[in-house]
Short mmCIF file of C-alpha atoms and ligand atoms in Angstrom, two decimals:
data_model
loop_
_atom_site.label_atom_id
_atom_site.label_comp_id
_atom_site.label_asym_id
_atom_site.label_seq_id
_atom_site.Cartn_x
_atom_site.Cartn_y
_atom_site.Cartn_z
CA UNK A 1 26.29 -1.86 6.49
CA UNK A 2 25.94 -1.73 10.29
CA UNK A 3 22.69 -2.45 12.03
CA UNK A 4 21.84 -1.75 15.61
CA UNK A 5 20.36 -4.29 17.95
CA UNK A 6 16.66 -3.97 18.54
CA UNK A 7 15.24 -3.98 22.02
CA UNK A 8 15.09 -7.28 23.83
CA UNK A 9 17.71 -9.05 21.75
CA UNK A 10 19.87 -9.75 24.74
CA UNK A 11 17.45 -12.13 26.46
CA UNK A 12 18.54 -15.76 26.78
CA UNK A 13 16.56 -18.24 24.74
CA UNK A 14 16.19 -21.95 24.37
CA UNK A 15 16.35 -22.50 20.61
CA UNK A 16 18.13 -19.56 19.16
CA UNK A 17 20.75 -17.66 21.10
CA UNK A 18 22.11 -14.23 21.35
CA UNK A 19 25.87 -14.46 21.50
CA UNK A 20 28.11 -11.43 21.47
CA UNK A 21 27.13 -9.49 18.37
CA UNK A 22 25.33 -12.45 16.83
CA UNK A 23 21.67 -13.43 16.87
CA UNK A 24 22.25 -17.14 16.35
CA UNK A 25 19.69 -19.34 14.64
CA UNK A 26 19.02 -22.96 15.63
CA UNK A 27 21.52 -25.60 14.54
CA UNK A 28 20.75 -27.03 11.08
CA UNK A 29 18.60 -24.07 10.11
CA UNK A 30 18.27 -24.08 6.30
CA UNK A 31 19.22 -21.00 4.33
CA UNK A 32 18.24 -20.52 0.72
CA UNK A 33 16.35 -18.65 -1.93
CA UNK A 34 13.36 -19.43 -4.17
CA UNK A 35 12.51 -19.33 -7.83
CA UNK A 36 9.64 -20.71 -9.90
CA UNK A 37 10.13 -22.44 -13.24
CA UNK A 38 8.13 -20.09 -15.46
CA UNK A 39 9.63 -16.96 -13.95
CA UNK A 40 13.25 -17.90 -14.61
CA UNK A 41 13.58 -20.73 -17.13
CA UNK A 42 12.39 -19.04 -20.32
CA UNK A 43 10.50 -20.37 -23.35
CA UNK A 44 7.83 -22.24 -21.44
CA UNK A 45 5.94 -22.53 -24.69
CA UNK A 46 3.38 -25.20 -23.78
CA UNK A 47 1.99 -23.40 -20.75
CA UNK A 48 -1.23 -21.42 -20.42
CA UNK A 49 0.74 -18.36 -19.31
CA UNK A 50 2.80 -18.38 -22.50
CA UNK A 51 -0.40 -18.28 -24.52
CA UNK A 52 -2.00 -15.59 -22.38
CA UNK A 53 0.91 -13.16 -22.03
CA UNK A 54 0.79 -11.26 -25.37
CA UNK A 55 -1.11 -8.05 -24.72
CA UNK A 56 -1.67 -8.75 -21.01
CA UNK A 57 1.68 -7.97 -19.38
CA UNK A 58 2.98 -4.52 -18.40
CA UNK A 59 4.74 -2.66 -21.19
CA UNK A 60 3.66 -5.31 -23.64
CA UNK A 61 6.32 -7.68 -22.38
CA UNK A 62 6.21 -11.48 -22.47
CA UNK A 63 8.24 -13.96 -20.44
CA UNK A 64 10.30 -14.87 -23.55
CA UNK A 65 13.74 -16.03 -22.51
CA UNK A 66 13.13 -14.85 -18.92
CA UNK A 67 16.48 -15.45 -17.13
CA UNK A 68 17.43 -18.25 -19.50
CA UNK A 69 17.87 -20.37 -16.39
CA UNK A 70 16.89 -23.47 -18.37
CA UNK A 71 20.32 -23.22 -19.95
CA UNK A 72 22.31 -21.37 -17.29
CA UNK A 73 21.29 -23.40 -14.25
CA UNK A 74 24.82 -24.77 -13.65
CA UNK A 75 26.23 -21.24 -13.37
CA UNK A 76 23.30 -20.07 -11.27
CA UNK A 77 23.85 -22.97 -8.87
CA UNK A 78 27.53 -22.01 -8.62
CA UNK A 79 26.29 -18.64 -7.41
CA UNK A 80 24.09 -20.29 -4.80
CA UNK A 81 27.06 -22.28 -3.57
CA UNK A 82 29.26 -19.21 -3.50
CA UNK A 83 26.59 -17.46 -1.42
CA UNK A 84 26.64 -20.23 1.24
CA UNK A 85 23.04 -21.31 0.73
CA UNK A 86 22.30 -24.75 2.13
CA UNK A 87 19.03 -25.32 0.26
CA UNK A 88 17.20 -24.10 -2.82
CA UNK A 89 13.49 -23.91 -3.64
CA UNK A 90 12.69 -24.29 -7.33
CA UNK A 91 9.84 -25.41 -9.54
CA UNK A 92 9.40 -28.19 -12.04
CA UNK A 93 7.33 -27.27 -15.07
CA UNK A 94 4.40 -29.57 -15.80
CA UNK A 95 3.89 -28.05 -19.29
CA UNK A 96 7.43 -29.05 -20.28
CA UNK A 97 7.23 -32.58 -18.99
CA UNK A 98 3.78 -33.25 -20.41
CA UNK A 99 3.37 -30.82 -23.34
CA UNK A 100 0.48 -32.91 -24.70
CA UNK A 101 -1.77 -34.84 -22.43
CA UNK A 102 -0.29 -38.28 -21.73
CA UNK A 103 2.92 -37.62 -23.74
CA UNK A 104 6.06 -37.20 -21.68
CA UNK A 105 8.96 -35.27 -23.14
CA UNK A 106 12.21 -37.21 -22.86
CA UNK A 107 14.46 -34.14 -23.17
CA UNK A 108 12.62 -32.37 -20.40
CA UNK A 109 12.80 -35.49 -18.21
CA UNK A 110 16.56 -35.66 -18.68
CA UNK A 111 16.89 -31.93 -18.16
CA UNK A 112 15.42 -32.03 -14.67
CA UNK A 113 17.67 -34.99 -13.78
CA UNK A 114 20.59 -32.76 -14.71
CA UNK A 115 19.17 -29.89 -12.66
CA UNK A 116 18.70 -31.96 -9.51
CA UNK A 117 22.05 -33.69 -9.90
CA UNK A 118 23.71 -30.30 -10.27
CA UNK A 119 22.26 -29.18 -6.92
CA UNK A 120 23.13 -32.44 -5.16
CA UNK A 121 26.66 -32.30 -6.51
CA UNK A 122 26.98 -28.95 -4.78
CA UNK A 123 25.49 -30.37 -1.60
CA UNK A 124 22.42 -28.12 -1.80
CA UNK A 125 19.13 -29.50 -0.47
CA UNK A 126 16.13 -29.33 -2.77
CA UNK A 127 12.66 -28.02 -2.09
CA UNK A 128 10.61 -28.76 -5.20
CA UNK A 129 7.37 -26.97 -6.16
CA UNK A 130 5.04 -29.03 -8.33
CA UNK A 131 2.55 -26.30 -9.22
CA UNK A 132 3.45 -22.61 -9.26
CA UNK A 133 0.62 -20.72 -11.03
CA UNK A 134 1.22 -22.18 -14.53
CA UNK A 135 -0.60 -25.10 -16.16
CA UNK A 136 -0.07 -26.96 -19.41
CA UNK A 137 -2.21 -25.23 -22.04
CA UNK A 138 -4.16 -28.46 -22.67
CA UNK A 139 -5.09 -28.65 -18.97
CA UNK A 140 -6.51 -25.11 -19.02
CA UNK A 141 -8.35 -25.75 -22.26
CA UNK A 142 -10.19 -28.56 -20.49
CA UNK A 143 -11.40 -26.19 -17.79
CA UNK A 144 -8.31 -26.26 -15.57
CA UNK A 145 -8.76 -26.23 -11.81
CA UNK A 146 -12.45 -25.50 -12.04
CA UNK A 147 -13.20 -29.08 -13.02
CA UNK A 148 -13.08 -31.80 -10.42
CA UNK A 149 -12.30 -34.45 -13.01
CA UNK A 150 -9.08 -32.62 -13.96
CA UNK A 151 -7.51 -33.27 -10.57
CA UNK A 152 -6.66 -36.74 -11.83
CA UNK A 153 -4.32 -35.29 -14.47
CA UNK A 154 -2.44 -33.33 -11.79
CA UNK A 155 -2.10 -36.36 -9.55
CA UNK A 156 -0.79 -38.41 -12.50
CA UNK A 157 1.83 -35.71 -13.05
CA UNK A 158 2.74 -35.79 -9.35
CA UNK A 159 3.08 -39.56 -9.51
CA UNK A 160 5.30 -39.33 -12.56
CA UNK A 161 7.57 -36.74 -10.99
CA UNK A 162 7.80 -38.58 -7.68
CA UNK A 163 8.75 -41.91 -9.31
CA UNK A 164 11.29 -40.22 -11.54
CA UNK A 165 13.00 -37.85 -9.08
CA UNK A 166 12.18 -38.71 -5.48
CA UNK A 167 15.72 -39.71 -4.60
CA UNK A 168 16.87 -36.08 -4.98
CA UNK A 169 14.05 -34.23 -3.26
CA UNK A 170 14.26 -33.11 0.38
CA UNK A 171 10.91 -31.30 0.58
CA UNK A 172 7.90 -31.27 -1.72
CA UNK A 173 5.62 -28.29 -2.20
CA UNK A 174 2.47 -29.56 -3.89
CA UNK A 175 0.96 -26.15 -4.76
CA UNK A 176 2.24 -22.61 -4.45
CA UNK A 177 -0.23 -20.12 -2.94
CA UNK A 178 -3.58 -21.62 -3.94
CA UNK A 179 -5.41 -18.63 -2.43
CA UNK A 180 -3.39 -16.17 -4.52
CA UNK A 181 -3.87 -18.30 -7.62
CA UNK A 182 -7.64 -18.37 -7.32
CA UNK A 183 -7.98 -14.76 -6.19
CA UNK A 184 -5.89 -13.32 -9.00
CA UNK A 185 -7.41 -15.49 -11.73
CA UNK A 186 -11.03 -15.92 -10.62
CA UNK A 187 -11.86 -13.00 -8.32
CA UNK A 188 -9.79 -10.04 -9.54
CA UNK A 189 -9.38 -11.49 -13.04
CA UNK A 190 -5.79 -10.21 -13.46
CA UNK A 191 -4.35 -13.53 -14.52
CA UNK A 192 -5.35 -16.39 -16.81
CA UNK A 193 -8.03 -17.55 -17.34
CA UNK A 194 -9.37 -14.13 -16.17
CA UNK A 195 -12.74 -15.50 -15.29
CA UNK A 196 -14.38 -13.37 -12.63
CA UNK A 197 -16.79 -15.63 -10.80
CA UNK A 198 -17.09 -16.41 -7.11
CA UNK A 199 -18.56 -19.79 -7.89
CA UNK A 200 -15.58 -20.67 -10.12
CA UNK A 201 -13.22 -19.39 -7.42
CA UNK A 202 -14.89 -21.65 -4.89
CA UNK A 203 -14.58 -24.66 -7.17
CA UNK A 204 -10.87 -23.99 -7.70
CA UNK A 205 -10.48 -23.66 -3.92
CA UNK A 206 -12.17 -27.01 -3.32
CA UNK A 207 -10.32 -28.78 -6.13
CA UNK A 208 -6.90 -27.49 -5.14
CA UNK A 209 -7.49 -28.56 -1.54
CA UNK A 210 -8.42 -32.03 -2.73
CA UNK A 211 -5.47 -32.10 -5.14
CA UNK A 212 -3.12 -31.34 -2.25
CA UNK A 213 -4.46 -34.22 -0.17
CA UNK A 214 -4.27 -36.67 -3.06
CA UNK A 215 -0.78 -35.50 -4.02
CA UNK A 216 0.33 -35.88 -0.39
CA UNK A 217 -0.90 -39.47 -0.34
CA UNK A 218 0.58 -40.31 -3.71
CA UNK A 219 4.04 -38.97 -2.83
CA UNK A 220 4.02 -40.83 0.48
CA UNK A 221 2.97 -44.06 -1.17
CA UNK A 222 6.00 -43.91 -3.45
CA UNK A 223 8.38 -42.48 -0.86
CA UNK A 224 7.21 -43.07 2.72
CA UNK A 225 9.96 -40.81 4.09
CA UNK A 226 9.04 -37.86 1.89
CA UNK A 227 8.36 -34.48 3.51
CA UNK A 228 5.37 -32.90 1.87
CA UNK A 229 3.79 -29.48 2.39
CA UNK A 230 2.40 -26.50 0.52
CA UNK A 231 3.51 -22.86 0.19
CA UNK A 232 0.75 -20.80 1.73
CA UNK A 233 0.56 -17.03 1.38
CA UNK A 234 -0.17 -15.40 4.75
CA UNK A 235 -0.80 -11.74 5.52
CA UNK A 236 -0.75 -9.81 8.76
CA UNK A 237 -3.81 -7.66 9.39
CA UNK A 238 -4.24 -4.54 11.44
CA UNK A 239 -7.57 -2.95 12.28
CA UNK A 240 -7.19 0.68 13.29
CA UNK A 241 -10.12 0.99 15.64
CA UNK A 242 -9.61 -1.35 18.56
CA UNK A 243 -12.90 -0.33 20.11
CA UNK A 244 -14.99 -1.01 16.99
CA UNK A 245 -16.39 -4.51 17.01
CA UNK A 246 -17.14 -4.41 13.31
CA UNK A 247 -13.49 -3.64 12.46
CA UNK A 248 -12.27 -6.39 14.76
CA UNK A 249 -14.72 -8.83 13.24
CA UNK A 250 -13.57 -7.85 9.81
CA UNK A 251 -9.96 -8.46 10.74
CA UNK A 252 -10.86 -11.85 12.14
CA UNK A 253 -12.88 -12.86 9.10
CA UNK A 254 -10.11 -11.85 6.69
CA UNK A 255 -7.57 -13.72 8.78
CA UNK A 256 -9.77 -16.81 8.82
CA UNK A 257 -10.50 -16.76 5.10
CA UNK A 258 -7.09 -15.89 3.73
CA UNK A 259 -4.73 -17.36 6.34
CA UNK A 260 -6.49 -20.40 7.76
CA UNK A 261 -9.42 -21.70 5.73
CA UNK A 262 -7.49 -23.34 2.91
CA UNK A 263 -5.19 -25.15 5.30
CA UNK A 264 -8.14 -26.63 7.10
CA UNK A 265 -9.85 -27.58 3.86
CA UNK A 266 -6.70 -29.30 2.57
CA UNK A 267 -6.37 -31.41 5.68
CA UNK A 268 -3.90 -29.54 7.88
CA UNK A 269 -2.12 -30.93 9.90
CA UNK A 270 -2.79 -34.52 8.87
CA UNK A 271 -1.78 -34.07 5.22
CA UNK A 272 1.20 -31.87 5.98
CA UNK A 273 4.68 -32.85 7.15
CA UNK A 274 5.63 -29.18 7.33
CA UNK A 275 4.05 -25.82 6.64
CA UNK A 276 5.50 -23.45 4.03
CA UNK A 277 4.65 -19.78 4.56
CA UNK A 278 5.12 -17.00 1.99
CA UNK A 279 5.00 -13.63 3.68
CA UNK A 280 4.71 -10.28 1.87
CA UNK A 281 1.70 -8.33 3.09
CA UNK A 282 0.69 -6.19 6.02
CA UNK A 283 -2.82 -4.98 5.47
CA UNK A 284 -4.39 -2.04 7.29
CA UNK A 285 -8.10 -2.02 7.78
CA UNK A 286 -9.61 1.39 8.18
CA UNK A 287 -13.12 2.18 9.36
CA UNK A 288 -15.37 -0.53 8.06
CA UNK A 289 -18.65 0.92 6.83
CA UNK A 290 -21.23 -1.25 5.24
CA UNK A 291 -22.03 1.31 2.56
CA UNK A 292 -18.42 1.66 1.42
CA UNK A 293 -17.95 -2.09 1.33
CA UNK A 294 -20.95 -2.57 -0.88
CA UNK A 295 -20.21 0.37 -3.14
CA UNK A 296 -16.42 0.29 -3.56
CA UNK A 297 -15.08 -2.52 -1.37
CA UNK A 298 -13.35 0.43 0.30
CA UNK A 299 -11.98 -1.06 3.50
CA UNK A 300 -8.25 -0.87 3.27
CA UNK A 301 -6.13 2.12 4.10
CA UNK A 302 -3.72 2.86 1.26
CA UNK A 303 -0.33 2.95 2.95
CA UNK A 304 0.88 5.82 0.82
CA UNK A 305 -1.45 8.25 2.50
CA UNK A 306 0.49 7.63 5.71
CA UNK A 307 3.84 7.89 3.98
CA UNK A 308 4.87 4.45 5.14
CA UNK A 309 7.94 2.82 3.71
CA UNK A 310 7.11 0.61 0.75
CA UNK A 311 8.83 -1.46 -1.91
CA UNK A 312 9.02 -0.17 -5.50
CA UNK A 313 5.64 -1.76 -6.18
CA UNK A 314 3.92 -0.14 -3.21
CA UNK A 315 3.91 -3.06 -0.77
CA UNK A 316 4.33 -1.85 2.79
CA UNK A 317 7.53 -2.80 4.57
CA UNK A 318 6.47 -4.06 7.96
CA UNK A 319 8.97 -6.51 9.44
CA UNK A 320 6.98 -7.10 12.61
CA UNK A 321 4.19 -8.64 10.47
CA UNK A 322 6.26 -11.75 9.89
CA UNK A 323 6.63 -12.15 13.65
CA UNK A 324 2.85 -11.82 14.03
CA UNK A 325 2.00 -14.49 11.49
CA UNK A 326 4.65 -16.84 12.83
CA UNK A 327 3.30 -16.51 16.34
CA UNK A 328 -0.16 -17.17 14.97
CA UNK A 329 1.12 -20.53 13.66
CA UNK A 330 3.50 -21.25 16.54
CA UNK A 331 1.23 -23.92 17.99
CA UNK A 332 0.28 -25.49 14.64
CA UNK A 333 2.13 -28.71 15.40
CA UNK A 334 4.26 -28.79 12.26
CA UNK A 335 7.71 -27.41 11.44
CA UNK A 336 7.54 -24.15 9.51
CA UNK A 337 9.65 -22.99 6.57
CA UNK A 338 9.49 -19.46 5.22
CA UNK A 339 9.21 -20.52 1.60
CA UNK A 340 9.13 -16.92 0.27
CA UNK A 341 9.82 -13.45 1.61
CA UNK A 342 11.39 -10.63 -0.34
CA UNK A 343 11.24 -7.11 -1.66
CA UNK A 344 11.02 -5.61 -5.15
CA UNK A 345 13.38 -2.65 -5.22
CA UNK A 346 16.09 -1.04 -7.30
CA UNK A 347 17.55 0.36 -4.09
CA UNK A 348 19.70 -2.44 -2.78
CA UNK A 349 20.32 -0.66 0.55
CA UNK A 350 16.61 -1.13 1.17
CA UNK A 351 16.93 -4.85 0.45
CA UNK A 352 19.83 -5.15 2.88
CA UNK A 353 17.77 -3.46 5.57
CA UNK A 354 14.80 -5.65 4.67
CA UNK A 355 16.76 -8.89 5.04
CA UNK A 356 18.25 -7.81 8.32
CA UNK A 357 14.98 -6.64 9.86
CA UNK A 358 12.74 -9.49 8.69
CA UNK A 359 15.25 -12.09 9.82
CA UNK A 360 15.55 -10.40 13.18
CA UNK A 361 11.78 -10.74 13.58
CA UNK A 362 11.97 -14.40 12.60
CA UNK A 363 14.67 -14.86 15.21
CA UNK A 364 12.33 -13.39 17.81
CA UNK A 365 9.49 -15.65 16.67
CA UNK A 366 11.72 -18.71 17.05
CA UNK A 367 12.50 -17.60 20.57
CA UNK A 368 8.82 -17.07 21.13
CA UNK A 369 8.17 -20.72 20.31
CA UNK A 370 7.65 -20.87 16.53
CA UNK A 371 9.37 -23.94 15.12
CA UNK A 372 10.91 -22.28 12.07
CA UNK A 373 13.42 -24.54 10.31
CA UNK A 374 14.43 -22.55 7.27
CA UNK A 375 14.22 -19.34 5.24
CA UNK A 376 14.06 -18.98 1.45
CA UNK A 377 14.49 -15.43 0.22
CA UNK A 378 12.39 -14.51 -2.85
CA UNK A 379 14.19 -14.49 -5.16
CA UNK A 380 17.63 -15.67 -6.17
CA UNK A 381 17.45 -13.76 -9.47
CA UNK A 382 15.56 -10.76 -10.76
CA UNK A 383 12.90 -12.43 -12.87
CA UNK A 384 9.59 -12.31 -14.73
CA UNK A 385 7.11 -10.93 -12.20
CA UNK A 386 3.94 -12.27 -13.85
CA UNK A 387 1.62 -9.56 -15.25
CA UNK A 388 4.00 -6.86 -13.95
CA UNK A 389 6.68 -8.12 -16.35
CA UNK A 390 10.40 -7.53 -15.80
CA UNK A 391 10.03 -4.18 -14.02
CA UNK A 392 10.03 -5.22 -10.37
CA UNK A 393 13.38 -6.59 -9.24
CA UNK A 394 13.23 -9.01 -6.33
CA UNK A 395 16.62 -10.68 -6.86
CA UNK A 396 19.72 -11.06 -4.75
CA UNK A 397 21.37 -11.23 -8.14
CA UNK A 398 20.90 -8.56 -10.80
CA UNK A 399 20.01 -9.88 -14.24
CA UNK A 400 20.75 -7.93 -17.39
CA UNK A 401 17.97 -9.29 -19.61
CA UNK A 402 19.78 -8.27 -22.82
CA UNK A 403 22.97 -10.19 -22.11
CA UNK A 404 21.79 -12.53 -19.32
CA UNK A 405 24.78 -11.36 -17.31
CA UNK A 406 24.45 -11.89 -13.55
CA UNK A 407 25.80 -9.39 -11.03
CA UNK A 408 25.72 -10.06 -7.30
CA UNK A 409 24.07 -7.29 -5.33
CA UNK A 410 25.46 -6.19 -1.99
CA UNK A 411 22.39 -7.77 -0.34
CA UNK A 412 23.47 -11.15 -1.73
CA UNK A 413 26.74 -10.76 0.16
CA UNK A 414 25.02 -9.64 3.34
CA UNK A 415 22.71 -12.66 3.17
CA UNK A 416 25.66 -14.95 2.37
CA UNK A 417 27.32 -13.77 5.56
CA UNK A 418 24.19 -14.55 7.58
CA UNK A 419 24.00 -18.04 6.01
CA UNK A 420 27.63 -18.69 6.81
CA UNK A 421 27.40 -17.54 10.43
CA UNK A 422 23.95 -19.08 10.88
CA UNK A 423 23.02 -15.82 12.52
CA UNK A 424 22.65 -12.08 12.20
CA UNK A 425 25.51 -9.79 13.05
CA UNK A 426 24.46 -6.84 15.19
CA UNK A 427 26.49 -3.90 16.43
C1 BGC B 501 4.68 -15.78 -5.82
C2 BGC B 501 5.85 -15.46 -6.72
C3 BGC B 501 5.92 -13.96 -6.96
C4 BGC B 501 6.10 -13.27 -5.62
C5 BGC B 501 6.20 -11.78 -5.72
C6 BGC B 501 4.47 -14.82 -4.69
O1 BGC B 501 3.12 -14.54 -4.60
O2 BGC B 501 4.74 -17.11 -5.37
O3 BGC B 501 5.72 -16.18 -7.89
O4 BGC B 501 6.89 -13.61 -7.86
O5 BGC B 501 5.01 -13.56 -4.80
O6 BGC B 501 5.04 -11.25 -6.25
#
């Protein structure tokens, strides 16, 4: 597939360069993809999600075997190698390692040694996520993240994992998307424990921020050279009416609450060696009217009414949004990694276009001063998309869930070419 050069690509820049037909990324830029344990491993039987899934997931599905990655990881890592990735972001599952409180599972411990060794053997750097939405069932039964006293159990888990595996790990992600976790579970009530309560949501917010700081300190105590961060979901906002103060205020407040507040609360930049950003959403704010907010929380413009291009699950495709959020964090004082960015679609041409356009915007952001050091496409494999089940396909690699056969999509090859050249080919 040929892409044309967007305007302004032929300027000369300090960090990233435009050479003939190539938008070159900085030297040592990391290229990879992301997964999370529960979404790919399969049979995560001791987790709260496993217990919750029956009757709550689209089309009555459950995660079941998922991608069977727990058993097929060697083959999946061969694919990563074949695709020229230099790094991989993956999760470690707390519920497997500590299925009962205080009891560590020897098979699971050995398993993750094998997993990390397999990546190192292939010379792939490792970004490890310690918490990605799932908890051990026993932790949730004790009140989960709502209870301040439960933070101790998480920090003990972090200590265990750090002592056991720190020699392999290049970057640590303490928590994946705390704001998404608490919003989905405690504000919208779509995910376990489905408790709709602003007060509970606030307590989870406070406890996760504290857990991040304590985890940061614990990891550094064991491994002073460790690089520790968090994967933070950021959205780009757009208020239609530039002249309307109330719309502008609304945009600012949303930006503050969803993009910045948690970072501040969790001690950014002091307790961060880098910042991980997950980018998916561009959100349009239409006329803000008090009455409609109170009655229906009706403040967002549904993109479909404007016939904008979306993914299969209705998320607007807006490449320039990633540039906007990166520029917003350009002066944050910490290196940035895009820890997730991807599209759910059965139309792989769309994914190819997506990868090309979003990376081009990242290239511009780097030239604009954002210190971006790596990109992890979400996801390596089609996988279990939480309460949406197996319908949405985010993968570079197609998974046949009946046979567990993997098939590389054309987008995987396009991305592999970018990784190899450390840049984007343009015509
Ligand atoms: C999460 C992933 C999820 C992806 C797509 C992110 O919010 O970290 O687990 O699959 O978005 O929805």
